[in-house]
PDB file of C-alpha atoms and ligand atoms in Angstrom:
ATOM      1  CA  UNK A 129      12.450  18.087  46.250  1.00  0.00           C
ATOM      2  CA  UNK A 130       9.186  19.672  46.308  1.00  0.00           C
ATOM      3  CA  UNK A 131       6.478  18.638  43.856  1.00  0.00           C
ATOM      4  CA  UNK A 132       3.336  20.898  43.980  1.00  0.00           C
ATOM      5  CA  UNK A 133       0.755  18.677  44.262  1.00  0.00           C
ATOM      6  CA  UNK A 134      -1.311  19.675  41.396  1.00  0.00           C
ATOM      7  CA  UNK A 135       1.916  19.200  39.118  1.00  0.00           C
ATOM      8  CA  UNK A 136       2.517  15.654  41.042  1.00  0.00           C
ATOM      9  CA  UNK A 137      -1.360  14.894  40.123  1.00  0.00           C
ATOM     10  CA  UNK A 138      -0.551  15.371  36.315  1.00  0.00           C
ATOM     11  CA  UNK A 139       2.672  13.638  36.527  1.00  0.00           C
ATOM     12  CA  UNK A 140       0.641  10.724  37.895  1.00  0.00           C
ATOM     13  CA  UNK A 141      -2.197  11.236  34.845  1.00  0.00           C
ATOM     14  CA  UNK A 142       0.065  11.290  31.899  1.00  0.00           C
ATOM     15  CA  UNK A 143       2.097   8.470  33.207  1.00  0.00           C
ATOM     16  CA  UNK A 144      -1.275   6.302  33.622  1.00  0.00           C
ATOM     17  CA  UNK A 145      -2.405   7.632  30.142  1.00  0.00           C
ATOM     18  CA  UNK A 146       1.221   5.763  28.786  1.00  0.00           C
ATOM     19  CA  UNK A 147       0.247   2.460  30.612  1.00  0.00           C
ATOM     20  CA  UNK A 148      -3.330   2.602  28.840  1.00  0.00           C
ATOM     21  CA  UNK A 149      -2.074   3.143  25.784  1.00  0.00           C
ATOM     22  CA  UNK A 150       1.216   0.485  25.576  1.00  0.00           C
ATOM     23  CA  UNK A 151      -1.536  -1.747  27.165  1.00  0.00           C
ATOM     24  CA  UNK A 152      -3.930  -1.101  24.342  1.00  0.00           C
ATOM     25  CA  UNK A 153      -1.448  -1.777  21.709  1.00  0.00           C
ATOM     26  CA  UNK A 154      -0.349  -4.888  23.205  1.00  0.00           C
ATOM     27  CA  UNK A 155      -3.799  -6.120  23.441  1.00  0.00           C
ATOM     28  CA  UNK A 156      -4.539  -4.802  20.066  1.00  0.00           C
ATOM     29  CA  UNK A 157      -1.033  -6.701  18.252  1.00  0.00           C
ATOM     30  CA  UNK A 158      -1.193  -9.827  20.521  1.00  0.00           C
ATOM     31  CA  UNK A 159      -5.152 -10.771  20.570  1.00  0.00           C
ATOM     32  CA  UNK A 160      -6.806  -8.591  18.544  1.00  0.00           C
ATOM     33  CA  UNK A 161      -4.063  -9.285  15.924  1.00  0.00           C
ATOM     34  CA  UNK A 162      -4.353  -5.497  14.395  1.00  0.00           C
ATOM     35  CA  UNK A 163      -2.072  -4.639  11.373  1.00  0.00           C
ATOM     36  CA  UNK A 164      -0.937  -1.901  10.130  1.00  0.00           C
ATOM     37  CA  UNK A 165      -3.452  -1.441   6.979  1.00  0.00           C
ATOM     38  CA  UNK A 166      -2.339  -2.283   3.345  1.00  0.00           C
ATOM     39  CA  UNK A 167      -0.020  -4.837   4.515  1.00  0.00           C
ATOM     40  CA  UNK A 168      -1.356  -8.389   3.300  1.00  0.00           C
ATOM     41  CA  UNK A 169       1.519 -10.717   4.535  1.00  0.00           C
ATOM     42  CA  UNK A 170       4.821 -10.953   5.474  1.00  0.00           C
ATOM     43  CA  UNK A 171       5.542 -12.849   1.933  1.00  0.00           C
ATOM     44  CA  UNK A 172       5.165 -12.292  -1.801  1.00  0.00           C
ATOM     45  CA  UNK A 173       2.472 -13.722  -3.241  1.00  0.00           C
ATOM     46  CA  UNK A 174       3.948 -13.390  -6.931  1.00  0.00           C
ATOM     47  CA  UNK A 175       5.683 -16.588  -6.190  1.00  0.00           C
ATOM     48  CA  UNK A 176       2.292 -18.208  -5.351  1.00  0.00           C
ATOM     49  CA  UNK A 177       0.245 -16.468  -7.690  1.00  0.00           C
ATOM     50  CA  UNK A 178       0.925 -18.808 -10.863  1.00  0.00           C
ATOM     51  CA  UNK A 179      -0.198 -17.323 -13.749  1.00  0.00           C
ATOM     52  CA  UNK A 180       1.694 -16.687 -17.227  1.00  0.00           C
ATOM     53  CA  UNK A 181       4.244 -13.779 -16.331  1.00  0.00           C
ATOM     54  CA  UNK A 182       4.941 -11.684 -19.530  1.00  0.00           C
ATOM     55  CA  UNK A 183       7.515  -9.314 -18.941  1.00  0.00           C
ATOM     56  CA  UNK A 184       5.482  -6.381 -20.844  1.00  0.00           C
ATOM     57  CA  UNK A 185       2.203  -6.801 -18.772  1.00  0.00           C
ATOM     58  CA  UNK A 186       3.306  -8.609 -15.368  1.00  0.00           C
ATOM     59  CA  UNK A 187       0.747 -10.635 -13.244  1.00  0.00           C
ATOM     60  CA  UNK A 188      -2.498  -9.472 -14.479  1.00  0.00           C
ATOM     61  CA  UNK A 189      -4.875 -12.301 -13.628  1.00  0.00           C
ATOM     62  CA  UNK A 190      -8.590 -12.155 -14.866  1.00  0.00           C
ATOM     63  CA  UNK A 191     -10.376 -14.013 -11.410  1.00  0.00           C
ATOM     64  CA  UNK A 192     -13.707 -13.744 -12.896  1.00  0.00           C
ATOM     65  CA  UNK A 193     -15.300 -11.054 -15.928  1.00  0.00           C
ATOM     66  CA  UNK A 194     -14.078  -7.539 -14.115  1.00  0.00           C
ATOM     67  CA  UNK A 195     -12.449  -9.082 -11.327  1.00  0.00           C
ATOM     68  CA  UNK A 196      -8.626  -8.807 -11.454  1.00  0.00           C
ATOM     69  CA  UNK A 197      -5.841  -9.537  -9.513  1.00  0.00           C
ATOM     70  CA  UNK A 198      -2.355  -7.670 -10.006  1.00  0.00           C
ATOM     71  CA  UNK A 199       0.897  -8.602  -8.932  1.00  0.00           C
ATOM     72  CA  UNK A 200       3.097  -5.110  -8.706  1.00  0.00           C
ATOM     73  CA  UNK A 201       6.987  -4.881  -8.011  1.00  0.00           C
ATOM     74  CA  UNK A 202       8.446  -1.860  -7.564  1.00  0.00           C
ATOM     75  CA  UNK A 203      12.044  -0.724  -7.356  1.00  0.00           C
ATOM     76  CA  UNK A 204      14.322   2.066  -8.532  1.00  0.00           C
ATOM     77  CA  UNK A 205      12.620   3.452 -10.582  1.00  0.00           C
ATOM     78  CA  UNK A 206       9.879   1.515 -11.977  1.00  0.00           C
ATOM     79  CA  UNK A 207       6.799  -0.301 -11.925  1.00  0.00           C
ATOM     80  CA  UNK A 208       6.120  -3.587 -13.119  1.00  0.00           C
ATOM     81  CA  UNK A 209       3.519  -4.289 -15.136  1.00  0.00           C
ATOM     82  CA  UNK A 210       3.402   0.015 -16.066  1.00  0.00           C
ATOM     83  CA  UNK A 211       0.704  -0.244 -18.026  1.00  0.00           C
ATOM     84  CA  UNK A 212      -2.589  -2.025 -17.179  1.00  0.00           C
ATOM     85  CA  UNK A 213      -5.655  -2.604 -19.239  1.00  0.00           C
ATOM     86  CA  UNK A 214      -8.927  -3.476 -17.903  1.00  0.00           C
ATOM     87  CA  UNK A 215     -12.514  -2.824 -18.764  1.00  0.00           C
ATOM     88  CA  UNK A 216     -14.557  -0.080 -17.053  1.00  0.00           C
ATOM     89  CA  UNK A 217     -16.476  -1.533 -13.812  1.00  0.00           C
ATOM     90  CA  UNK A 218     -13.508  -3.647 -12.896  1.00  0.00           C
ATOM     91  CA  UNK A 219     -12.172  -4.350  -9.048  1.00  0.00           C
ATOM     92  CA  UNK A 220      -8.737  -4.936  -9.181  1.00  0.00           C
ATOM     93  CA  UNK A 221      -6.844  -5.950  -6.235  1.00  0.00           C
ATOM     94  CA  UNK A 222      -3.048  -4.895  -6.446  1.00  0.00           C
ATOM     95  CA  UNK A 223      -0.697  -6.682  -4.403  1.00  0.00           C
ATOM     96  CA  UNK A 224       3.152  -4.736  -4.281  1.00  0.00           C
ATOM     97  CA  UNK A 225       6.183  -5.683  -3.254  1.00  0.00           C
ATOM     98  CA  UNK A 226       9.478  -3.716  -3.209  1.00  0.00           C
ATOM     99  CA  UNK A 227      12.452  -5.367  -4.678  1.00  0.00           C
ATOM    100  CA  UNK A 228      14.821  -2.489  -2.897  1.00  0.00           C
ATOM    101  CA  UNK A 229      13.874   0.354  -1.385  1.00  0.00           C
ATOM    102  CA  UNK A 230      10.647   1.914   0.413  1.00  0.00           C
ATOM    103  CA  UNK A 231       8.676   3.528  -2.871  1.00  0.00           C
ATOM    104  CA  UNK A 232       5.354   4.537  -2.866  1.00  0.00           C
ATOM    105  CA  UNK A 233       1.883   3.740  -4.754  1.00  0.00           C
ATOM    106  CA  UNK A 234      -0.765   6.055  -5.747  1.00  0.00           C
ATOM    107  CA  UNK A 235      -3.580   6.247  -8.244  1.00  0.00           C
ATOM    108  CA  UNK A 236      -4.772   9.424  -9.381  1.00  0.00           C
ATOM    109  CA  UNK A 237      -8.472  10.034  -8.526  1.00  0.00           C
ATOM    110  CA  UNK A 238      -8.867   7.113  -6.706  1.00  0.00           C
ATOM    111  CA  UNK A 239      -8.361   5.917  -2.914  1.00  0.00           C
ATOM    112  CA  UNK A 240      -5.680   4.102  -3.303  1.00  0.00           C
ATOM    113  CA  UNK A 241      -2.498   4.883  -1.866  1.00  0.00           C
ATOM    114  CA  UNK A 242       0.423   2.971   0.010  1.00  0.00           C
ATOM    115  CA  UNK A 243       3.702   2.731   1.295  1.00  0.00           C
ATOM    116  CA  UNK A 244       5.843  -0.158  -0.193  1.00  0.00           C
ATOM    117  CA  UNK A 245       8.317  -2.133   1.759  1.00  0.00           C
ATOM    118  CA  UNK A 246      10.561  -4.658   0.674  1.00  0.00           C
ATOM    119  CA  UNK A 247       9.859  -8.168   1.081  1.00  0.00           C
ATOM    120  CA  UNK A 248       6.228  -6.992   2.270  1.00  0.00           C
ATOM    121  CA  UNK A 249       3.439  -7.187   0.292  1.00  0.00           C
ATOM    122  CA  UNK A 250       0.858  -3.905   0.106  1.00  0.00           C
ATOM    123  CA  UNK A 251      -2.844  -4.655  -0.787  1.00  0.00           C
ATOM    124  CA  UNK A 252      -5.560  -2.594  -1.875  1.00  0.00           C
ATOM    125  CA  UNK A 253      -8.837  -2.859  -3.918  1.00  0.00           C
ATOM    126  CA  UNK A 254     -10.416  -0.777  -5.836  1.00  0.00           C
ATOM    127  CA  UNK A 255     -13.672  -0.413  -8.457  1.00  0.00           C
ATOM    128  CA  UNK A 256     -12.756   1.149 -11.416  1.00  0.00           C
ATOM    129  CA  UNK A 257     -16.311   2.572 -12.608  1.00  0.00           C
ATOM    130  CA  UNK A 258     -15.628   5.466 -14.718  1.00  0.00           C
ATOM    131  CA  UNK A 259     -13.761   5.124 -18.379  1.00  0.00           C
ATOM    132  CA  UNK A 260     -10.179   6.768 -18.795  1.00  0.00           C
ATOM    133  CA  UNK A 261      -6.828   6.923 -17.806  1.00  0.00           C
ATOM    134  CA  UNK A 262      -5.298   6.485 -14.202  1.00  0.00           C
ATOM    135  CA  UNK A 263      -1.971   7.685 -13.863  1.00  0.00           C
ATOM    136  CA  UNK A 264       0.032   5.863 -10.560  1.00  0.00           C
ATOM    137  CA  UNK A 265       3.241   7.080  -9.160  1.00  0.00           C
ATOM    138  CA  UNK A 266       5.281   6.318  -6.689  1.00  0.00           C
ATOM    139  CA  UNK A 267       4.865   9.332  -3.645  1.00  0.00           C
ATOM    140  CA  UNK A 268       8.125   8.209  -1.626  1.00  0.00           C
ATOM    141  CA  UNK A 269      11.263   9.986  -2.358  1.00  0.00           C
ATOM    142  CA  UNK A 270      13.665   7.078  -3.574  1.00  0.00           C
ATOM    143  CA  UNK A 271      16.633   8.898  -5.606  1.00  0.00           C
ATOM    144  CA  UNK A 272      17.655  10.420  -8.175  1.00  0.00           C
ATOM    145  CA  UNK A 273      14.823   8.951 -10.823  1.00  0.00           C
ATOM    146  CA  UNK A 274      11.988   8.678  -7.850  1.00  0.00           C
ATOM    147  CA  UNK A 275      10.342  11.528 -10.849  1.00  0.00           C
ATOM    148  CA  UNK A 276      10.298   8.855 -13.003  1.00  0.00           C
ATOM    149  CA  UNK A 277       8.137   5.910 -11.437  1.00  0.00           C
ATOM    150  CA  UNK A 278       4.913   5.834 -12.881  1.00  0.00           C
ATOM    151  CA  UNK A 279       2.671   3.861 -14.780  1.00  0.00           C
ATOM    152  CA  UNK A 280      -1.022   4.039 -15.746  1.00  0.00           C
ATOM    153  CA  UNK A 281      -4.308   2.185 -15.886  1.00  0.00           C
ATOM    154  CA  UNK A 282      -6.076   2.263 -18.810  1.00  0.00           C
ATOM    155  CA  UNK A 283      -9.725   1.530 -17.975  1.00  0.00           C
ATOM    156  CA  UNK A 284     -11.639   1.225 -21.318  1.00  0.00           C
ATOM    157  CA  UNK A 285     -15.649   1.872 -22.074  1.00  0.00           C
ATOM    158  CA  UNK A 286     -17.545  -0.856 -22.764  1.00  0.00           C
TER     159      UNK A 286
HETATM  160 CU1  CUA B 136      10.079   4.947  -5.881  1.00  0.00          CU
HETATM  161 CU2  CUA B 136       9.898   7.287  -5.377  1.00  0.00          CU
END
């Protein structure tokens, strides 16, 4: 079969271009141990967390004044805690964890937004300067109530 040889020299670049880049990965997993981002660990930290669990609120765990720590579950089709209180100029880290299905978590007007697995735990952080009301949904389709997973943070003026 005859290969022109300018097609044979391509054929030759993209297949070194796949070698680089399965190469790079592997480095990048095995040594460089890259994650995907918003995945904390392979476990959920509610169990570890401690804390007084109060079936209206959650984990919501004051670390320090405006430092906050929130242990999330999602699953069809809810949050837990869905309401959170905290005082303006607060950094709350979130940690979620699906009890079912993927769902989603995003907060209006803010940065934060991630995919939730089960049995994995999501993490992100985020400064709550400004006074008012954060609305979060879930932003995976999940069924027939996916509409209806949401929740809000209240962040209150001081
Ligand atoms: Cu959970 Cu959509």
């Amino acid at each position: 079969m005859h290969i022109d040889r300018y097609e044979r020299n391509w054929i030759r670049f993209a297949g070194g271009l796949l070698v680089v880049f399965v190469a790079a990965l592997t480095v990048a997993a095995v040594f460089l141990g890259v994650r995907l981002p918003g995945i904390a660990e392979q476990t959920i930290p509610i169990a570890q967390a401690g804390g007084e669990y109060d079936i209206n609120k959650g984990w919501i765990r004051e670390l320090a004044p405006r430092r906050y720590e929130v242990n999330m579950r999602a699953r069809v089709w809810s949050f837990e805690p869905r309401e959170i209180r905290i005082p303006a100029g607060s950094t709350v880290t979130f940690y979620i964890h699906s009890d079912d299905i993927i769902h989603g978590f995003k907060i209006q007007d803010t940065t934060v937004s991630l995919m939730v697995f089960p049995d994995v735990t999501a993490m992100a952080t985020y400064t709550f300067e400004k006074p008012g009301e954060y609305p979060f949904v879930c932003h995976e389709y999940c069924g027939a109530g996916h509409h209806f997973m949401s929740g809000r943070i209240i962040v209150e003026a001081l």
